[in-house]
Amino acid sequence: MPMSLTANRHGISAQQPVEHVAGLHHRTFLASWLREIRSSVLEAAQLRAIADAKHCLFATSFTRHLRAMTDFTPRSDFLSVLQERGFIHQCSDMAGLDALAVKGEAIGYIGFDCTAPSLHVGSLVQIMMLHWLQQTGNKAIALMGGGTTMVGDPSGRDETRRILTVEDIQSNKRGIFSVFSRFLNFGDGPRDAITIDNAEWLTTLNWIEMLRDVGRHFSVNRMLSMDSVRMRLERDQEMSFIEFNYMILQAYDFTVLARRLGCNLQMGGSDQWGNIVNGIDLGRRMGTHQLYAVTTPLITTASGAKMGKTAAGAIWLNADQMPPYGYWQFWRNTEDADVARFLKLFTTLPMGEIARLAALQGAEINAAKITLATEATALLHGREAAEAAAETARKTFEEGTLASDLPTIEVSGAEIAAGLGLLSAFVKAGIVPSTGEARRQIKSGGLRLNDAIVSDERAALVAGDFNADGIAKLSMGKKKHVLLKRV
């Protein structure tokens, strides 16, 4: 007798055979179920596509998965930490992964494409997952996407990514890797983290062998239903053939890492769920051991803004693109409603201390924000840099002094003599992204030069704006300051 569905609270008839539901109306039923429970691990299009292939088996495993996600209490430190800190959005098999992690046998990876010289803070939640994987006695793999960057991930994109040269990709890879040593311990030991580049196997693939050995396991019907493809097609936006193949390459990465390194877990953001599930399925078809998936929720601020993006641009992790003080200030400006959540995700403070900080109310919550900023900055840039940034902020805000380690940009005497406009100066300093935004800020009294409100959008910098050391201070609000140094 096939397993029956018993989740009455979701509108499913008790003891209704799965084969009856799946055999007659499996796609309509599963999609309706998904909308009704509003806590599924798959989007409706993905669910329908997988149901086409899996029928009763999928409906059964989906029921089991839902129950595991809602009722499961981990025994492993790894999943316990992820669960209590809010990292887990989706997991393919909590019990199976927990059994590995409790023995220290979880070997997990996250892939990072080399599309820019630095990752930004939106990638930090993934890096923290690798950090906790290693800290709880398991093995972490940082996969550099030197090969997949040549193709370009279409996920979340409205247009094709710019094709980078091999030289640009290698340069970006070096910049990206420099961040990981702050969060992971690399070496040759059994629990040491390792890094590897998928260009090692993707750039040597024989096209015919790839089609025969790997491509034959993929259904075009299912590929077309994936969000990264479907949304582009629904908007009549072009998708290139090379992008269409990205999900195959990512799935193949999982299989290769499973064979070479014994990897059994892939982690990523929730937008990668479909690609990761493809990897699990490909591994099963190509004879690997059991593979697992964990994804994190999309991290947004309480006001709905995407994590890692500000009016002035991305918050980069590399110090040469975002100095420690600017990084510290980003966290200091966290919205009140986000403080507790961000302390859990982006610091390693004990949960008891986080609970104490989260209980602070009114003006006292500023102490929690300072702790968040200092601890998050210490993880990335080191304790000394974090404390220096905190001291710079204290001097700037409490004493009104010009701290020498505020972010500083240089302007030439020739630029000033030529009449460098204040609007352009604020854009040059990275305080605002455009002169249009600078105008809007001036109208609301948001911009200051040497602590004096800027009221004339046509004003230009003059020699008298610089002190005896050749320094002028640009500010937006009370918390964002950049020094101009005349050279």
Short mmCIF file of C-alpha atoms in Angstrom, two decimals:
data_model
loop_
_atom_site.label_atom_id
_atom_site.label_comp_id
_atom_site.label_asym_id
_atom_site.label_seq_id
_atom_site.Cartn_x
_atom_site.Cartn_y
_atom_site.Cartn_z
CA MET A 1 0.00 0.00 0.00
CA PRO A 2 1.58 3.33 -1.00
CA MET A 3 2.20 5.98 1.61
CA SER A 4 -0.82 8.23 2.24
CA LEU A 5 -1.05 11.95 2.80
CA THR A 6 -2.30 12.93 6.24
CA ALA A 7 -1.62 16.69 6.44
CA ASN A 8 -5.26 17.70 7.04
CA ARG A 9 -4.27 21.22 8.14
CA HIS A 10 -3.13 21.83 4.58
CA GLY A 11 -6.43 20.76 3.07
CA ILE A 12 -5.39 17.24 2.04
CA SER A 13 -7.85 14.43 2.62
CA ALA A 14 -6.74 11.96 5.26
CA GLN A 15 -5.44 8.64 3.98
CA GLN A 16 -5.76 9.72 0.36
CA PRO A 17 -3.35 7.50 -1.59
CA VAL A 18 -0.46 9.36 -3.10
CA GLU A 19 -0.63 7.41 -6.33
CA HIS A 20 -4.24 8.50 -6.83
CA VAL A 21 -3.43 12.16 -6.34
CA ALA A 22 -0.19 12.10 -8.27
CA GLY A 23 -1.47 9.84 -11.03
CA LEU A 24 -4.58 11.84 -11.87
CA HIS A 25 -3.84 15.46 -11.10
CA HIS A 26 -0.32 15.53 -9.67
CA ARG A 27 0.76 18.84 -11.15
CA THR A 28 -2.39 20.77 -10.27
CA PHE A 29 -2.55 19.19 -6.83
CA LEU A 30 1.06 19.85 -5.88
CA ALA A 31 1.00 23.43 -7.15
CA SER A 32 -2.21 24.10 -5.20
CA TRP A 33 -0.70 22.50 -2.11
CA LEU A 34 2.34 24.70 -2.43
CA ARG A 35 0.28 27.89 -2.58
CA GLU A 36 -1.85 26.78 0.36
CA ILE A 37 0.90 25.91 2.87
CA ARG A 38 3.16 28.84 1.86
CA SER A 39 6.23 27.20 3.39
CA SER A 40 7.46 24.94 0.64
CA VAL A 41 11.03 24.34 -0.49
CA LEU A 42 10.19 24.67 -4.18
CA GLU A 43 8.46 27.24 -6.31
CA ALA A 44 5.35 26.15 -8.17
CA ALA A 45 6.98 25.84 -11.59
CA GLN A 46 9.84 23.76 -10.22
CA LEU A 47 7.40 21.62 -8.27
CA ARG A 48 5.29 20.89 -11.34
CA ALA A 49 8.35 20.04 -13.41
CA ILE A 50 9.77 17.63 -10.85
CA ALA A 51 6.34 16.11 -10.30
CA ASP A 52 6.25 15.25 -14.02
CA ALA A 53 9.26 13.02 -13.49
CA LYS A 54 8.81 11.84 -9.92
CA HIS A 55 5.02 11.36 -9.52
CA CYS A 56 4.26 9.39 -6.34
CA LEU A 57 7.88 9.29 -5.16
CA PHE A 58 8.15 13.07 -5.18
CA ALA A 59 4.86 13.65 -3.40
CA THR A 60 5.94 11.18 -0.73
CA SER A 61 9.37 12.73 -0.26
CA PHE A 62 7.86 16.22 -0.28
CA THR A 63 5.59 15.29 2.60
CA ARG A 64 8.50 13.80 4.50
CA HIS A 65 10.65 16.84 3.77
CA LEU A 66 7.98 19.30 4.96
CA ARG A 67 7.56 17.41 8.22
CA ALA A 68 11.35 17.32 8.72
CA MET A 69 11.74 21.04 8.12
CA THR A 70 9.05 21.97 10.63
CA ASP A 71 9.47 19.35 13.37
CA PHE A 72 13.09 18.23 13.25
CA THR A 73 15.43 18.90 16.18
CA PRO A 74 19.08 18.50 15.11
CA ARG A 75 21.59 16.52 17.16
CA SER A 76 24.62 17.95 15.34
CA ASP A 77 26.22 21.21 16.35
CA PHE A 78 26.29 22.27 12.69
CA LEU A 79 22.56 22.18 12.02
CA SER A 80 21.76 23.35 15.55
CA VAL A 81 23.85 26.49 15.01
CA LEU A 82 22.36 27.13 11.57
CA GLN A 83 18.84 26.60 12.83
CA GLU A 84 19.04 28.80 15.92
CA ARG A 85 20.81 31.59 14.05
CA GLY A 86 18.33 31.65 11.16
CA PHE A 87 20.47 30.37 8.30
CA ILE A 88 18.22 27.56 7.07
CA HIS A 89 15.59 28.27 4.44
CA GLN A 90 15.54 24.92 2.63
CA CYS A 91 17.15 21.55 3.28
CA SER A 92 16.81 18.44 1.15
CA ASP A 93 17.03 15.97 4.06
CA MET A 94 17.56 17.32 7.56
CA ALA A 95 17.83 13.93 9.25
CA GLY A 96 20.28 12.51 6.72
CA LEU A 97 22.53 15.56 6.79
CA ASP A 98 22.35 15.73 10.58
CA ALA A 99 23.53 12.12 10.85
CA LEU A 100 26.63 13.00 8.83
CA ALA A 101 27.33 16.26 10.64
CA VAL A 102 27.07 14.72 14.11
CA LYS A 103 29.95 12.41 13.12
CA GLY A 104 31.95 15.25 11.57
CA GLU A 105 31.48 13.76 8.10
CA ALA A 106 29.69 16.63 6.37
CA ILE A 107 31.86 17.94 3.55
CA GLY A 108 30.21 21.01 2.10
CA TYR A 109 30.92 23.60 -0.53
CA ILE A 110 29.66 26.87 -1.86
CA GLY A 111 30.58 28.19 -5.30
CA PHE A 112 31.62 31.78 -5.90
CA ASP A 113 31.83 33.04 -9.47
CA CYS A 114 34.61 35.50 -10.18
CA THR A 115 32.54 38.29 -11.72
CA ALA A 116 34.15 41.16 -9.77
CA PRO A 117 37.43 41.82 -7.90
CA SER A 118 35.59 41.48 -4.58
CA LEU A 119 32.53 39.83 -3.14
CA HIS A 120 30.04 42.14 -1.46
CA VAL A 121 28.28 41.81 1.86
CA GLY A 122 25.38 39.99 0.21
CA SER A 123 27.70 36.95 -0.06
CA LEU A 124 28.62 37.09 3.61
CA VAL A 125 25.79 34.86 4.81
CA GLN A 126 27.15 32.08 2.57
CA ILE A 127 30.69 32.57 3.85
CA MET A 128 29.39 32.37 7.42
CA MET A 129 27.77 29.01 6.59
CA LEU A 130 31.19 27.68 5.56
CA HIS A 131 32.65 29.17 8.74
CA TRP A 132 30.15 27.36 10.97
CA LEU A 133 30.56 24.12 9.00
CA GLN A 134 34.27 24.10 9.85
CA GLN A 135 33.84 25.39 13.40
CA THR A 136 31.50 22.49 14.20
CA GLY A 137 34.06 19.87 13.15
CA ASN A 138 33.20 19.34 9.49
CA LYS A 139 35.03 20.21 6.26
CA ALA A 140 34.47 23.31 4.15
CA ILE A 141 35.28 23.78 0.47
CA ALA A 142 35.38 27.22 -1.15
CA LEU A 143 34.81 26.59 -4.85
CA MET A 144 36.15 29.30 -7.13
CA GLY A 145 34.05 29.55 -10.27
CA GLY A 146 36.82 30.18 -12.76
CA GLY A 147 35.03 27.92 -15.25
CA THR A 148 31.40 28.87 -14.62
CA THR A 149 32.30 32.58 -14.74
CA MET A 150 33.15 32.03 -18.40
CA VAL A 151 29.49 31.12 -18.91
CA GLY A 152 27.65 33.43 -16.50
CA ASP A 153 24.91 32.55 -14.02
CA PRO A 154 21.53 33.79 -15.34
CA SER A 155 19.87 33.55 -11.90
CA GLY A 156 18.23 36.83 -10.97
CA ARG A 157 19.40 38.51 -14.17
CA ASP A 158 17.37 40.37 -16.77
CA GLU A 159 20.16 40.27 -19.33
CA THR A 160 23.25 38.28 -20.24
CA ARG A 161 26.28 38.89 -18.05
CA ARG A 162 29.26 40.52 -19.68
CA ILE A 163 31.75 37.92 -20.89
CA LEU A 164 35.04 38.40 -19.04
CA THR A 165 38.49 37.58 -20.34
CA VAL A 166 40.46 34.76 -18.73
CA GLU A 167 42.89 37.35 -17.36
CA ASP A 168 40.05 39.32 -15.72
CA ILE A 169 38.63 36.14 -14.20
CA GLN A 170 41.99 35.15 -12.72
CA SER A 171 42.50 38.62 -11.31
CA ASN A 172 39.03 38.60 -9.77
CA LYS A 173 39.65 35.15 -8.31
CA ARG A 174 42.72 36.38 -6.46
CA GLY A 175 40.79 39.30 -5.03
CA ILE A 176 37.88 37.13 -3.94
CA PHE A 177 40.00 34.45 -2.32
CA SER A 178 41.75 36.93 -0.04
CA VAL A 179 38.55 37.26 2.01
CA PHE A 180 38.17 33.58 2.86
CA SER A 181 41.27 33.33 5.02
CA ARG A 182 39.49 35.61 7.53
CA PHE A 183 36.68 33.12 8.00
CA LEU A 184 38.24 29.72 7.30
CA ASN A 185 41.40 27.87 8.31
CA PHE A 186 43.07 26.40 5.23
CA GLY A 187 45.57 23.56 5.28
CA ASP A 188 46.15 19.85 4.69
CA GLY A 189 44.46 18.51 7.83
CA PRO A 190 41.26 16.45 7.76
CA ARG A 191 39.18 19.39 9.02
CA ASP A 192 41.10 22.16 7.25
CA ALA A 193 39.25 24.08 4.56
CA ILE A 194 40.34 23.78 0.96
CA THR A 195 39.79 25.83 -2.17
CA ILE A 196 39.55 24.54 -5.70
CA ASP A 197 38.67 26.07 -9.08
CA ASN A 198 36.06 24.43 -11.31
CA ALA A 199 38.07 25.58 -14.32
CA GLU A 200 40.23 22.50 -13.61
CA TRP A 201 37.54 20.20 -15.00
CA LEU A 202 35.14 22.43 -16.93
CA THR A 203 37.76 23.84 -19.31
CA THR A 204 38.98 20.36 -20.26
CA LEU A 205 35.59 18.81 -21.03
CA ASN A 206 35.10 17.15 -24.39
CA TRP A 207 31.85 18.46 -25.85
CA ILE A 208 30.56 15.13 -27.19
CA GLU A 209 31.44 13.29 -24.00
CA MET A 210 29.72 16.03 -21.98
CA LEU A 211 26.53 15.62 -24.00
CA ARG A 212 26.59 11.82 -23.77
CA ASP A 213 27.67 11.40 -20.15
CA VAL A 214 26.10 14.41 -18.47
CA GLY A 215 23.66 16.20 -20.77
CA ARG A 216 21.54 13.10 -21.32
CA HIS A 217 20.44 13.24 -17.68
CA PHE A 218 18.76 16.64 -18.10
CA SER A 219 15.22 17.26 -19.31
CA VAL A 220 14.78 20.39 -21.42
CA ASN A 221 11.19 20.57 -20.16
CA ARG A 222 12.43 20.83 -16.60
CA MET A 223 15.21 23.25 -17.50
CA LEU A 224 12.67 25.57 -19.12
CA SER A 225 10.62 25.57 -15.92
CA MET A 226 13.51 26.81 -13.74
CA ASP A 227 13.05 30.38 -12.51
CA SER A 228 16.32 31.60 -14.02
CA VAL A 229 15.03 30.56 -17.46
CA ARG A 230 11.26 30.85 -17.16
CA MET A 231 11.24 34.45 -15.93
CA ARG A 232 13.45 35.62 -18.78
CA LEU A 233 11.27 33.88 -21.35
CA GLU A 234 8.04 35.22 -19.84
CA ARG A 235 9.44 38.76 -20.15
CA ASP A 236 10.52 38.12 -23.75
CA GLN A 237 14.11 38.76 -22.68
CA GLU A 238 16.75 36.95 -24.64
CA MET A 239 18.67 34.11 -23.02
CA SER A 240 21.76 32.86 -24.78
CA PHE A 241 22.50 29.17 -25.26
CA ILE A 242 25.64 29.51 -23.15
CA GLU A 243 23.61 30.80 -20.18
CA PHE A 244 21.06 28.03 -20.63
CA ASN A 245 23.85 25.52 -19.95
CA TYR A 246 24.89 27.10 -16.65
CA MET A 247 22.67 24.88 -14.51
CA ILE A 248 24.22 21.78 -16.09
CA LEU A 249 27.71 22.96 -15.23
CA GLN A 250 26.76 23.75 -11.63
CA ALA A 251 25.17 20.34 -11.23
CA TYR A 252 28.27 18.72 -12.71
CA ASP A 253 30.46 20.59 -10.22
CA PHE A 254 28.63 18.84 -7.37
CA THR A 255 29.20 15.44 -8.96
CA VAL A 256 32.91 16.10 -9.56
CA LEU A 257 33.46 17.33 -6.00
CA ALA A 258 31.61 14.28 -4.67
CA ARG A 259 33.91 11.96 -6.62
CA ARG A 260 37.17 13.81 -6.02
CA LEU A 261 36.80 15.04 -2.47
CA GLY A 262 33.94 13.06 -0.99
CA CYS A 263 31.79 16.21 -0.91
CA ASN A 264 28.23 15.50 0.16
CA LEU A 265 26.69 18.95 0.72
CA GLN A 266 26.15 22.04 -1.38
CA MET A 267 24.98 25.25 0.22
CA GLY A 268 23.85 28.53 -1.32
CA GLY A 269 21.22 31.23 -1.43
CA SER A 270 17.58 30.36 -1.96
CA ASP A 271 17.83 31.46 -5.59
CA GLN A 272 20.22 28.53 -6.16
CA TRP A 273 17.86 25.84 -4.88
CA GLY A 274 16.88 24.56 -8.32
CA ASN A 275 20.49 24.34 -9.49
CA ILE A 276 21.54 22.54 -6.30
CA VAL A 277 18.67 20.04 -6.55
CA ASN A 278 19.77 19.39 -10.14
CA GLY A 279 23.19 18.50 -8.75
CA ILE A 280 21.71 16.05 -6.25
CA ASP A 281 19.70 14.40 -9.01
CA LEU A 282 22.69 14.26 -11.38
CA GLY A 283 24.84 12.71 -8.67
CA ARG A 284 22.24 10.02 -8.08
CA ARG A 285 22.04 9.26 -11.79
CA MET A 286 25.83 9.15 -12.13
CA GLY A 287 26.31 6.87 -9.12
CA THR A 288 27.67 9.14 -6.37
CA HIS A 289 26.93 8.73 -2.68
CA GLN A 290 23.90 10.55 -1.26
CA LEU A 291 24.13 14.32 -1.69
CA TYR A 292 22.43 17.05 0.34
CA ALA A 293 21.36 20.68 -0.06
CA VAL A 294 20.94 23.61 2.32
CA THR A 295 19.96 27.10 1.26
CA THR A 296 19.67 30.37 3.13
CA PRO A 297 16.79 32.85 2.96
CA LEU A 298 17.07 35.99 0.87
CA ILE A 299 18.50 38.53 3.30
CA THR A 300 16.72 41.86 3.14
CA THR A 301 16.54 44.71 5.61
CA ALA A 302 13.41 45.46 7.64
CA SER A 303 12.52 48.14 5.09
CA GLY A 304 12.72 45.60 2.26
CA ALA A 305 16.05 46.69 0.75
CA LYS A 306 18.34 44.02 -0.66
CA MET A 307 21.23 43.19 1.64
CA GLY A 308 24.55 44.68 0.57
CA LYS A 309 23.20 47.51 -1.54
CA THR A 310 23.09 51.17 -0.49
CA ALA A 311 22.34 54.41 -2.24
CA ALA A 312 26.06 54.84 -2.79
CA GLY A 313 26.58 51.34 -4.20
CA ALA A 314 27.66 47.88 -3.06
CA ILE A 315 29.30 47.18 0.29
CA TRP A 316 32.45 45.36 -0.81
CA LEU A 317 34.36 42.93 1.39
CA ASN A 318 37.85 43.80 0.14
CA ALA A 319 39.48 46.64 2.07
CA ASP A 320 40.79 48.32 -1.08
CA GLN A 321 37.19 48.79 -2.27
CA MET A 322 35.53 49.40 1.09
CA PRO A 323 37.85 50.58 3.90
CA PRO A 324 37.24 49.15 7.40
CA TYR A 325 35.68 52.39 8.65
CA GLY A 326 33.10 52.43 5.83
CA TYR A 327 32.36 48.76 6.49
CA TRP A 328 31.97 49.42 10.22
CA GLN A 329 29.66 52.35 9.47
CA PHE A 330 27.48 50.20 7.24
CA TRP A 331 26.73 47.88 10.15
CA ARG A 332 26.38 50.79 12.60
CA ASN A 333 23.57 52.13 10.40
CA THR A 334 21.54 48.91 10.71
CA GLU A 335 17.82 49.46 11.20
CA ASP A 336 16.59 48.80 14.75
CA ALA A 337 14.41 45.88 13.66
CA ASP A 338 17.37 44.10 12.03
CA VAL A 339 19.89 44.24 14.88
CA ALA A 340 19.09 40.92 16.57
CA ARG A 341 18.85 39.03 13.27
CA PHE A 342 22.11 40.45 11.96
CA LEU A 343 23.92 39.70 15.23
CA LYS A 344 22.93 36.05 14.77
CA LEU A 345 23.90 35.87 11.12
CA PHE A 346 27.00 38.05 10.88
CA THR A 347 28.79 37.69 14.21
CA THR A 348 30.00 34.76 16.29
CA LEU A 349 28.78 36.19 19.59
CA PRO A 350 27.17 33.62 21.93
CA MET A 351 23.40 33.43 21.65
CA GLY A 352 23.02 34.51 25.28
CA GLU A 353 24.89 37.74 24.62
CA ILE A 354 22.85 38.31 21.47
CA ALA A 355 19.65 37.88 23.48
CA ARG A 356 20.86 40.47 25.98
CA LEU A 357 21.69 42.96 23.23
CA ALA A 358 18.41 42.27 21.44
CA ALA A 359 16.49 43.20 24.59
CA LEU A 360 17.89 46.75 24.60
CA GLN A 361 15.30 49.40 23.82
CA GLY A 362 15.20 53.07 22.88
CA ALA A 363 18.53 54.86 22.75
CA GLU A 364 20.24 51.83 24.33
CA ILE A 365 19.89 49.91 21.07
CA ASN A 366 22.76 52.04 19.74
CA ALA A 367 25.08 50.03 22.00
CA ALA A 368 23.89 46.85 20.25
CA LYS A 369 24.51 48.44 16.84
CA ILE A 370 28.05 49.42 17.86
CA THR A 371 28.68 45.85 19.01
CA LEU A 372 27.30 44.50 15.74
CA ALA A 373 29.50 46.86 13.72
CA THR A 374 32.63 46.08 15.72
CA GLU A 375 32.16 42.30 15.76
CA ALA A 376 31.26 42.07 12.06
CA THR A 377 34.22 44.27 11.11
CA ALA A 378 36.57 42.26 13.36
CA LEU A 379 35.63 39.06 11.54
CA LEU A 380 36.51 40.54 8.16
CA HIS A 381 39.30 43.04 8.85
CA GLY A 382 40.64 41.97 12.24
CA ARG A 383 40.06 43.18 15.78
CA GLU A 384 42.55 46.06 15.57
CA ALA A 385 40.94 47.55 12.47
CA ALA A 386 37.47 47.14 13.98
CA GLU A 387 38.37 48.92 17.20
CA ALA A 388 40.12 51.68 15.27
CA ALA A 389 36.97 52.20 13.20
CA ALA A 390 34.86 52.33 16.37
CA GLU A 391 37.22 54.91 17.87
CA THR A 392 37.14 56.99 14.71
CA ALA A 393 33.35 57.03 14.88
CA ARG A 394 33.41 58.01 18.54
CA LYS A 395 35.76 60.92 17.91
CA THR A 396 33.77 62.08 14.90
CA PHE A 397 30.33 61.90 16.49
CA GLU A 398 31.04 62.61 20.15
CA GLU A 399 33.95 65.04 19.93
CA GLY A 400 33.33 66.50 16.48
CA THR A 401 36.98 66.07 15.55
CA LEU A 402 38.45 65.22 12.17
CA ALA A 403 39.69 61.68 12.77
CA SER A 404 42.59 60.95 10.45
CA ASP A 405 41.39 57.46 9.57
CA LEU A 406 38.05 58.55 8.15
CA PRO A 407 37.71 57.51 4.50
CA THR A 408 39.86 59.91 2.47
CA ILE A 409 40.04 60.73 -1.22
CA GLU A 410 42.48 63.04 -2.92
CA VAL A 411 41.62 66.00 -5.12
CA SER A 412 44.19 67.98 -7.05
CA GLY A 413 44.74 71.68 -6.65
CA ALA A 414 44.04 71.98 -10.38
CA GLU A 415 40.57 70.46 -9.93
CA ILE A 416 39.78 72.91 -7.16
CA ALA A 417 41.12 75.86 -9.14
CA ALA A 418 38.97 74.79 -12.10
CA GLY A 419 35.88 74.96 -9.88
CA LEU A 420 35.07 71.44 -8.67
CA GLY A 421 31.35 71.56 -7.96
CA LEU A 422 30.09 70.35 -4.61
CA LEU A 423 27.64 68.01 -6.33
CA SER A 424 30.51 66.36 -8.19
CA ALA A 425 32.62 66.29 -5.03
CA PHE A 426 29.97 64.31 -3.14
CA VAL A 427 29.70 61.85 -6.03
CA LYS A 428 33.51 61.57 -6.27
CA ALA A 429 33.64 60.82 -2.54
CA GLY A 430 31.14 57.97 -2.97
CA ILE A 431 28.66 59.56 -0.58
CA VAL A 432 25.92 59.71 -3.21
CA PRO A 433 25.67 57.76 -6.46
CA SER A 434 24.74 60.67 -8.71
CA THR A 435 24.44 64.45 -8.88
CA GLY A 436 20.68 64.00 -9.03
CA GLU A 437 20.72 62.28 -5.65
CA ALA A 438 23.03 65.02 -4.34
CA ARG A 439 20.44 67.64 -5.38
CA ARG A 440 17.70 65.74 -3.59
CA GLN A 441 19.82 65.52 -0.45
CA ILE A 442 20.57 69.26 -0.56
CA LYS A 443 16.88 70.10 -0.78
CA SER A 444 16.27 68.12 2.40
CA GLY A 445 19.31 69.57 4.18
CA GLY A 446 21.14 66.27 4.17
CA LEU A 447 24.59 67.31 2.89
CA ARG A 448 27.23 69.20 4.84
CA LEU A 449 30.61 70.71 4.07
CA ASN A 450 32.80 71.03 7.16
CA ASP A 451 29.66 70.46 9.27
CA ALA A 452 27.82 73.39 7.60
CA ILE A 453 24.64 72.56 5.71
CA VAL A 454 25.00 72.84 1.94
CA SER A 455 22.12 74.87 0.53
CA ASP A 456 23.39 75.93 -2.91
CA GLU A 457 23.59 73.10 -5.44
CA ARG A 458 25.67 75.34 -7.75
CA ALA A 459 28.39 75.93 -5.15
CA ALA A 460 31.97 74.88 -5.87
CA LEU A 461 34.86 74.01 -3.60
CA VAL A 462 37.32 76.83 -2.99
CA ALA A 463 40.71 76.96 -1.27
CA GLY A 464 39.16 78.36 1.89
CA ASP A 465 37.13 75.17 2.40
CA PHE A 466 40.34 73.29 3.27
CA ASN A 467 42.08 73.58 6.63
CA ALA A 468 45.79 74.12 7.23
CA ASP A 469 46.42 70.43 6.55
CA GLY A 470 44.59 70.62 3.23
CA ILE A 471 41.55 68.71 4.54
CA ALA A 472 37.83 69.33 4.01
CA LYS A 473 35.03 67.12 5.36
CA LEU A 474 31.98 66.07 3.37
CA SER A 475 29.07 64.58 5.29
CA MET A 476 25.62 63.16 4.64
CA GLY A 477 23.48 63.06 7.74
CA LYS A 478 25.19 62.35 11.04
CA LYS A 479 26.91 59.09 10.19
CA LYS A 480 28.50 59.27 6.76
CA HIS A 481 31.72 61.29 6.41
CA VAL A 482 34.54 61.43 3.87
CA LEU A 483 37.62 63.61 3.96
CA LEU A 484 38.86 65.46 0.88
CA LYS A 485 42.61 65.88 0.84
CA ARG A 486 44.06 68.55 -1.44
CA VAL A 487 47.24 67.38 -3.19
#
